[in-house]
């Protein structure tokens, strides 16, 4: 974060400084008092069950020097009426002061956002100091918190942008207009919230519409709904994907025995051979997206390709782990929708081993299509796994779709018990569900 005194912050956000207004914030803002850094800003929200203001002293012990909140605290505090709005105003102001040196990259899509963000971070970090979204902090709070981590040394700011409603991404681009906007796909994630795939497409298109003047749209050549977004901008467009007409194309894809992809990235007359230390053929598409964004920023292809070979993903995204019994766990429990679950099942099938076991839980926010989509995923899983274990009553339709290969397990504890009794050396087990199903507990129980 750029250094700002309490008095300056109060002026920026239209608040009142209470306490020593000369205190200067020099470290990032945090919502969790346990994450406070020396010189940092603690942002206190009053929730239904917890009042963040009560943790100001704890944040101070961690190094925070000031608070942004809606009432006074024992630390010097900027008091405002609307803390969220003030946080966003502060982030917008801070990044605006860095724009002469900063390239801002936004990425959105129904699935693959976080993995692609991680690849973007790897590529741009090879070209200069980079700040990128931590994990999946991609909403109205996560984006400004990421923005406030940028400082005078930062050259690239990579922002994952998520949405649950039409207008959400427009709100985020209103804080900072990206120089490069990457749209991965239009899928079924949060279909129940949006109501239709057309509404999802409109929302993802808000990133293209929100680009800075002259900004470059980076679009998936393999998704017709995404390609159609070129009509939303008068600026440059680069495409990526497997299609022959893509500006950055992944070709000659192969997988090793652990399901890790090798492929050639081709753009114009130039090409680079890449082997990713990640699981799943779908990562080749994500790598082509990251490379197209790098090309838009002037990062050489050879530098981008070399950076991809050392990339790593945020936790619980097809994270492989060797278990004591000799089996291999693929922990993909962070989140799920029908498209991402199919990609994970493809990755499971590609890993050489004994039995392939898919442990699947509920996929949330699918609306009226929920039962049909769960049943379809079950059928898909049965074609790629020897056993399909559906966890919880809400996942019963997965078992219905999987037919004779299905096992229904009552809850996460039952899943851990069932797996511990049956896993053997050489088995490969995938654990995947929406975050609300907490199947990370199953993965943790097997470790």
PDB file of C-alpha atoms in Angstrom, residues 234-430:
ATOM      1  CA  UNK A 234     -13.597  -0.770 -29.936  1.00  0.00           C
ATOM      2  CA  UNK A 235     -10.181  -1.643 -28.563  1.00  0.00           C
ATOM      3  CA  UNK A 236      -7.766  -4.449 -29.453  1.00  0.00           C
ATOM      4  CA  UNK A 237      -8.884  -8.079 -29.092  1.00  0.00           C
ATOM      5  CA  UNK A 238      -6.679 -11.142 -28.705  1.00  0.00           C
ATOM      6  CA  UNK A 239      -8.083 -14.673 -28.658  1.00  0.00           C
ATOM      7  CA  UNK A 240      -6.749 -17.832 -27.057  1.00  0.00           C
ATOM      8  CA  UNK A 241      -7.634 -21.501 -27.029  1.00  0.00           C
ATOM      9  CA  UNK A 242      -7.388 -24.711 -29.014  1.00  0.00           C
ATOM     10  CA  UNK A 243      -9.159 -23.442 -32.137  1.00  0.00           C
ATOM     11  CA  UNK A 244      -7.093 -22.999 -35.292  1.00  0.00           C
ATOM     12  CA  UNK A 245      -8.055 -19.310 -35.539  1.00  0.00           C
ATOM     13  CA  UNK A 246      -6.950 -18.417 -31.987  1.00  0.00           C
ATOM     14  CA  UNK A 247      -4.232 -15.753 -31.761  1.00  0.00           C
ATOM     15  CA  UNK A 248      -2.539 -17.770 -29.000  1.00  0.00           C
ATOM     16  CA  UNK A 249      -3.106 -21.464 -29.508  1.00  0.00           C
ATOM     17  CA  UNK A 250      -2.273 -24.556 -27.460  1.00  0.00           C
ATOM     18  CA  UNK A 251      -1.427 -27.469 -29.757  1.00  0.00           C
ATOM     19  CA  UNK A 252       0.174 -30.934 -29.594  1.00  0.00           C
ATOM     20  CA  UNK A 253      -1.243 -31.605 -26.122  1.00  0.00           C
ATOM     21  CA  UNK A 254      -0.085 -34.705 -24.269  1.00  0.00           C
ATOM     22  CA  UNK A 255      -0.439 -35.874 -20.656  1.00  0.00           C
ATOM     23  CA  UNK A 256       2.088 -37.754 -18.561  1.00  0.00           C
ATOM     24  CA  UNK A 257       1.141 -40.626 -16.237  1.00  0.00           C
ATOM     25  CA  UNK A 258       0.161 -38.151 -13.514  1.00  0.00           C
ATOM     26  CA  UNK A 259      -2.109 -36.208 -15.861  1.00  0.00           C
ATOM     27  CA  UNK A 260       0.227 -33.220 -16.221  1.00  0.00           C
ATOM     28  CA  UNK A 261      -0.042 -31.509 -19.613  1.00  0.00           C
ATOM     29  CA  UNK A 262       2.700 -30.716 -22.109  1.00  0.00           C
ATOM     30  CA  UNK A 263       1.845 -28.644 -25.163  1.00  0.00           C
ATOM     31  CA  UNK A 264       3.110 -26.045 -27.577  1.00  0.00           C
ATOM     32  CA  UNK A 265       1.948 -22.444 -27.333  1.00  0.00           C
ATOM     33  CA  UNK A 266       1.888 -20.875 -30.772  1.00  0.00           C
ATOM     34  CA  UNK A 267       1.340 -17.215 -31.560  1.00  0.00           C
ATOM     35  CA  UNK A 268       2.028 -16.096 -35.098  1.00  0.00           C
ATOM     36  CA  UNK A 269       5.368 -17.504 -36.182  1.00  0.00           C
ATOM     37  CA  UNK A 270       6.635 -17.940 -32.620  1.00  0.00           C
ATOM     38  CA  UNK A 271       6.146 -20.983 -30.415  1.00  0.00           C
ATOM     39  CA  UNK A 272       7.208 -22.311 -27.016  1.00  0.00           C
ATOM     40  CA  UNK A 273       6.991 -25.831 -25.608  1.00  0.00           C
ATOM     41  CA  UNK A 274       5.531 -25.892 -22.092  1.00  0.00           C
ATOM     42  CA  UNK A 275       5.164 -28.610 -19.468  1.00  0.00           C
ATOM     43  CA  UNK A 276       2.971 -27.590 -16.553  1.00  0.00           C
ATOM     44  CA  UNK A 277       3.516 -28.939 -13.027  1.00  0.00           C
ATOM     45  CA  UNK A 278      -0.294 -29.011 -12.700  1.00  0.00           C
ATOM     46  CA  UNK A 279      -2.945 -31.656 -13.268  1.00  0.00           C
ATOM     47  CA  UNK A 280      -5.520 -31.615 -16.035  1.00  0.00           C
ATOM     48  CA  UNK A 281      -5.668 -31.026 -19.765  1.00  0.00           C
ATOM     49  CA  UNK A 282      -7.844 -27.967 -19.126  1.00  0.00           C
ATOM     50  CA  UNK A 283      -4.791 -26.165 -17.741  1.00  0.00           C
ATOM     51  CA  UNK A 284      -3.435 -25.884 -21.282  1.00  0.00           C
ATOM     52  CA  UNK A 285      -6.370 -23.632 -22.135  1.00  0.00           C
ATOM     53  CA  UNK A 286      -5.765 -21.551 -19.010  1.00  0.00           C
ATOM     54  CA  UNK A 287      -2.086 -21.280 -19.936  1.00  0.00           C
ATOM     55  CA  UNK A 288      -2.986 -20.016 -23.405  1.00  0.00           C
ATOM     56  CA  UNK A 289      -5.175 -17.348 -21.744  1.00  0.00           C
ATOM     57  CA  UNK A 290      -2.323 -16.249 -19.494  1.00  0.00           C
ATOM     58  CA  UNK A 291       0.045 -16.155 -22.454  1.00  0.00           C
ATOM     59  CA  UNK A 292      -2.363 -14.049 -24.517  1.00  0.00           C
ATOM     60  CA  UNK A 293      -2.618 -11.571 -21.642  1.00  0.00           C
ATOM     61  CA  UNK A 294       1.164 -11.519 -21.415  1.00  0.00           C
ATOM     62  CA  UNK A 295       1.391 -10.817 -25.135  1.00  0.00           C
ATOM     63  CA  UNK A 296      -1.031  -7.907 -24.698  1.00  0.00           C
ATOM     64  CA  UNK A 297       1.323  -6.484 -22.058  1.00  0.00           C
ATOM     65  CA  UNK A 298       4.419  -6.967 -24.190  1.00  0.00           C
ATOM     66  CA  UNK A 299       5.841  -9.897 -22.219  1.00  0.00           C
ATOM     67  CA  UNK A 300       7.968 -12.089 -24.550  1.00  0.00           C
ATOM     68  CA  UNK A 301       6.634 -15.563 -25.334  1.00  0.00           C
ATOM     69  CA  UNK A 302       9.777 -17.340 -24.178  1.00  0.00           C
ATOM     70  CA  UNK A 303       9.647 -15.576 -20.804  1.00  0.00           C
ATOM     71  CA  UNK A 304       5.959 -16.410 -20.374  1.00  0.00           C
ATOM     72  CA  UNK A 305       6.504 -20.043 -21.359  1.00  0.00           C
ATOM     73  CA  UNK A 306       9.379 -20.475 -18.916  1.00  0.00           C
ATOM     74  CA  UNK A 307       7.339 -18.933 -16.084  1.00  0.00           C
ATOM     75  CA  UNK A 308       4.451 -21.328 -16.700  1.00  0.00           C
ATOM     76  CA  UNK A 309       6.688 -24.336 -16.122  1.00  0.00           C
ATOM     77  CA  UNK A 310       7.156 -23.294 -12.480  1.00  0.00           C
ATOM     78  CA  UNK A 311       3.603 -22.126 -11.746  1.00  0.00           C
ATOM     79  CA  UNK A 312       1.615 -23.342  -8.746  1.00  0.00           C
ATOM     80  CA  UNK A 313      -2.063 -23.120  -7.867  1.00  0.00           C
ATOM     81  CA  UNK A 314      -3.956 -21.866  -4.833  1.00  0.00           C
ATOM     82  CA  UNK A 315      -4.789 -24.616  -2.295  1.00  0.00           C
ATOM     83  CA  UNK A 316      -7.489 -27.246  -2.892  1.00  0.00           C
ATOM     84  CA  UNK A 317      -7.416 -26.923  -6.698  1.00  0.00           C
ATOM     85  CA  UNK A 318      -6.611 -30.436  -7.985  1.00  0.00           C
ATOM     86  CA  UNK A 319      -3.928 -30.559  -5.325  1.00  0.00           C
ATOM     87  CA  UNK A 320      -2.211 -33.990  -5.428  1.00  0.00           C
ATOM     88  CA  UNK A 321      -1.153 -35.706  -2.224  1.00  0.00           C
ATOM     89  CA  UNK A 322       0.329 -39.132  -1.536  1.00  0.00           C
ATOM     90  CA  UNK A 323      -1.568 -40.911   1.226  1.00  0.00           C
ATOM     91  CA  UNK A 324      -0.020 -43.246   3.793  1.00  0.00           C
ATOM     92  CA  UNK A 325      -1.878 -46.217   2.295  1.00  0.00           C
ATOM     93  CA  UNK A 326      -0.167 -45.664  -1.048  1.00  0.00           C
ATOM     94  CA  UNK A 327      -3.165 -44.092  -2.756  1.00  0.00           C
ATOM     95  CA  UNK A 328      -3.123 -40.658  -4.400  1.00  0.00           C
ATOM     96  CA  UNK A 329      -5.568 -37.926  -3.352  1.00  0.00           C
ATOM     97  CA  UNK A 330      -6.630 -35.187  -5.762  1.00  0.00           C
ATOM     98  CA  UNK A 331      -8.029 -32.492  -3.481  1.00  0.00           C
ATOM     99  CA  UNK A 332     -10.251 -30.256  -5.616  1.00  0.00           C
ATOM    100  CA  UNK A 333     -12.616 -29.406  -2.783  1.00  0.00           C
ATOM    101  CA  UNK A 334     -12.544 -25.615  -2.939  1.00  0.00           C
ATOM    102  CA  UNK A 335     -15.571 -25.257  -5.201  1.00  0.00           C
ATOM    103  CA  UNK A 336     -17.520 -26.925  -7.989  1.00  0.00           C
ATOM    104  CA  UNK A 337     -19.964 -26.451 -10.834  1.00  0.00           C
ATOM    105  CA  UNK A 338     -20.883 -28.877 -13.637  1.00  0.00           C
ATOM    106  CA  UNK A 339     -18.162 -27.725 -16.028  1.00  0.00           C
ATOM    107  CA  UNK A 340     -15.355 -27.627 -13.478  1.00  0.00           C
ATOM    108  CA  UNK A 341     -16.414 -31.030 -12.133  1.00  0.00           C
ATOM    109  CA  UNK A 342     -16.198 -32.547 -15.609  1.00  0.00           C
ATOM    110  CA  UNK A 343     -12.703 -31.090 -16.009  1.00  0.00           C
ATOM    111  CA  UNK A 344     -11.685 -32.584 -12.659  1.00  0.00           C
ATOM    112  CA  UNK A 345     -13.113 -35.971 -13.641  1.00  0.00           C
ATOM    113  CA  UNK A 346     -11.115 -35.842 -16.868  1.00  0.00           C
ATOM    114  CA  UNK A 347      -8.013 -35.138 -14.780  1.00  0.00           C
ATOM    115  CA  UNK A 348      -8.831 -38.080 -12.500  1.00  0.00           C
ATOM    116  CA  UNK A 349      -9.164 -40.431 -15.469  1.00  0.00           C
ATOM    117  CA  UNK A 350      -5.826 -39.266 -16.892  1.00  0.00           C
ATOM    118  CA  UNK A 351      -3.820 -40.236 -13.802  1.00  0.00           C
ATOM    119  CA  UNK A 352      -2.393 -43.722 -14.082  1.00  0.00           C
ATOM    120  CA  UNK A 353      -3.227 -45.971 -11.160  1.00  0.00           C
ATOM    121  CA  UNK A 354      -5.425 -48.731  -9.835  1.00  0.00           C
ATOM    122  CA  UNK A 355      -9.031 -47.882  -9.082  1.00  0.00           C
ATOM    123  CA  UNK A 356     -10.236 -44.374  -9.835  1.00  0.00           C
ATOM    124  CA  UNK A 357     -12.682 -43.147  -7.189  1.00  0.00           C
ATOM    125  CA  UNK A 358     -14.695 -39.935  -7.547  1.00  0.00           C
ATOM    126  CA  UNK A 359     -15.970 -38.534  -4.239  1.00  0.00           C
ATOM    127  CA  UNK A 360     -18.490 -35.871  -5.189  1.00  0.00           C
ATOM    128  CA  UNK A 361     -20.757 -33.594  -3.195  1.00  0.00           C
ATOM    129  CA  UNK A 362     -23.435 -31.058  -3.966  1.00  0.00           C
ATOM    130  CA  UNK A 363     -22.929 -28.328  -6.568  1.00  0.00           C
ATOM    131  CA  UNK A 364     -24.742 -25.262  -5.273  1.00  0.00           C
ATOM    132  CA  UNK A 365     -26.651 -22.422  -6.953  1.00  0.00           C
ATOM    133  CA  UNK A 366     -27.841 -24.304 -10.048  1.00  0.00           C
ATOM    134  CA  UNK A 367     -31.475 -23.286  -9.641  1.00  0.00           C
ATOM    135  CA  UNK A 368     -34.184 -25.299 -11.379  1.00  0.00           C
ATOM    136  CA  UNK A 369     -31.563 -27.253 -13.349  1.00  0.00           C
ATOM    137  CA  UNK A 370     -29.906 -28.602 -10.214  1.00  0.00           C
ATOM    138  CA  UNK A 371     -31.264 -32.158 -10.252  1.00  0.00           C
ATOM    139  CA  UNK A 372     -30.644 -32.622 -13.987  1.00  0.00           C
ATOM    140  CA  UNK A 373     -27.115 -31.221 -13.776  1.00  0.00           C
ATOM    141  CA  UNK A 374     -26.230 -33.434 -10.802  1.00  0.00           C
ATOM    142  CA  UNK A 375     -27.577 -36.478 -12.616  1.00  0.00           C
ATOM    143  CA  UNK A 376     -25.598 -35.576 -15.768  1.00  0.00           C
ATOM    144  CA  UNK A 377     -22.391 -35.168 -13.747  1.00  0.00           C
ATOM    145  CA  UNK A 378     -23.037 -38.566 -12.185  1.00  0.00           C
ATOM    146  CA  UNK A 379     -23.268 -40.154 -15.621  1.00  0.00           C
ATOM    147  CA  UNK A 380     -20.096 -38.383 -16.697  1.00  0.00           C
ATOM    148  CA  UNK A 381     -18.330 -39.583 -13.559  1.00  0.00           C
ATOM    149  CA  UNK A 382     -19.373 -43.186 -14.166  1.00  0.00           C
ATOM    150  CA  UNK A 383     -17.582 -43.071 -17.520  1.00  0.00           C
ATOM    151  CA  UNK A 384     -14.346 -41.865 -15.897  1.00  0.00           C
ATOM    152  CA  UNK A 385     -14.218 -43.530 -12.493  1.00  0.00           C
ATOM    153  CA  UNK A 386     -14.552 -47.066 -11.198  1.00  0.00           C
ATOM    154  CA  UNK A 387     -16.532 -45.888  -8.175  1.00  0.00           C
ATOM    155  CA  UNK A 388     -18.622 -42.728  -7.768  1.00  0.00           C
ATOM    156  CA  UNK A 389     -19.220 -41.866  -4.111  1.00  0.00           C
ATOM    157  CA  UNK A 390     -21.978 -39.280  -3.657  1.00  0.00           C
ATOM    158  CA  UNK A 391     -21.714 -37.552  -0.271  1.00  0.00           C
ATOM    159  CA  UNK A 392     -24.842 -36.235   1.398  1.00  0.00           C
ATOM    160  CA  UNK A 393     -28.528 -36.398   0.542  1.00  0.00           C
ATOM    161  CA  UNK A 394     -28.210 -33.325  -1.689  1.00  0.00           C
ATOM    162  CA  UNK A 395     -25.824 -35.285  -3.920  1.00  0.00           C
ATOM    163  CA  UNK A 396     -28.158 -38.259  -4.370  1.00  0.00           C
ATOM    164  CA  UNK A 397     -28.897 -37.262  -7.973  1.00  0.00           C
ATOM    165  CA  UNK A 398     -25.199 -37.771  -8.740  1.00  0.00           C
ATOM    166  CA  UNK A 399     -25.564 -41.367  -7.606  1.00  0.00           C
ATOM    167  CA  UNK A 400     -28.732 -41.729  -9.689  1.00  0.00           C
ATOM    168  CA  UNK A 401     -26.809 -40.655 -12.763  1.00  0.00           C
ATOM    169  CA  UNK A 402     -23.848 -42.902 -12.005  1.00  0.00           C
ATOM    170  CA  UNK A 403     -25.996 -46.016 -11.781  1.00  0.00           C
ATOM    171  CA  UNK A 404     -24.359 -49.256 -10.677  1.00  0.00           C
ATOM    172  CA  UNK A 405     -20.987 -47.573 -10.041  1.00  0.00           C
ATOM    173  CA  UNK A 406     -22.475 -45.327  -7.359  1.00  0.00           C
ATOM    174  CA  UNK A 407     -22.203 -45.444  -3.595  1.00  0.00           C
ATOM    175  CA  UNK A 408     -24.235 -43.071  -1.412  1.00  0.00           C
ATOM    176  CA  UNK A 409     -22.510 -41.860   1.771  1.00  0.00           C
ATOM    177  CA  UNK A 410     -24.539 -40.038   4.408  1.00  0.00           C
ATOM    178  CA  UNK A 411     -22.080 -37.271   5.285  1.00  0.00           C
ATOM    179  CA  UNK A 412     -18.416 -36.290   5.375  1.00  0.00           C
ATOM    180  CA  UNK A 413     -17.613 -38.478   8.378  1.00  0.00           C
ATOM    181  CA  UNK A 414     -19.148 -41.454   6.640  1.00  0.00           C
ATOM    182  CA  UNK A 415     -17.111 -40.683   3.531  1.00  0.00           C
ATOM    183  CA  UNK A 416     -13.849 -40.593   5.494  1.00  0.00           C
ATOM    184  CA  UNK A 417     -14.693 -43.882   7.219  1.00  0.00           C
ATOM    185  CA  UNK A 418     -15.675 -45.574   3.949  1.00  0.00           C
ATOM    186  CA  UNK A 419     -12.532 -44.426   2.164  1.00  0.00           C
ATOM    187  CA  UNK A 420     -10.173 -45.352   4.983  1.00  0.00           C
ATOM    188  CA  UNK A 421     -11.517 -48.899   4.942  1.00  0.00           C
ATOM    189  CA  UNK A 422     -11.226 -49.337   1.182  1.00  0.00           C
ATOM    190  CA  UNK A 423      -8.359 -47.267  -0.249  1.00  0.00           C
ATOM    191  CA  UNK A 424      -5.356 -49.306  -1.351  1.00  0.00           C
ATOM    192  CA  UNK A 425      -1.959 -48.650  -2.861  1.00  0.00           C
ATOM    193  CA  UNK A 426      -2.259 -47.347  -6.409  1.00  0.00           C
ATOM    194  CA  UNK A 427      -5.812 -46.026  -6.064  1.00  0.00           C
ATOM    195  CA  UNK A 428      -6.536 -42.467  -7.183  1.00  0.00           C
ATOM    196  CA  UNK A 429      -9.308 -40.570  -5.391  1.00  0.00           C
ATOM    197  CA  UNK A 430     -10.807 -37.215  -6.401  1.00  0.00           C
TER     198      UNK A 430
END
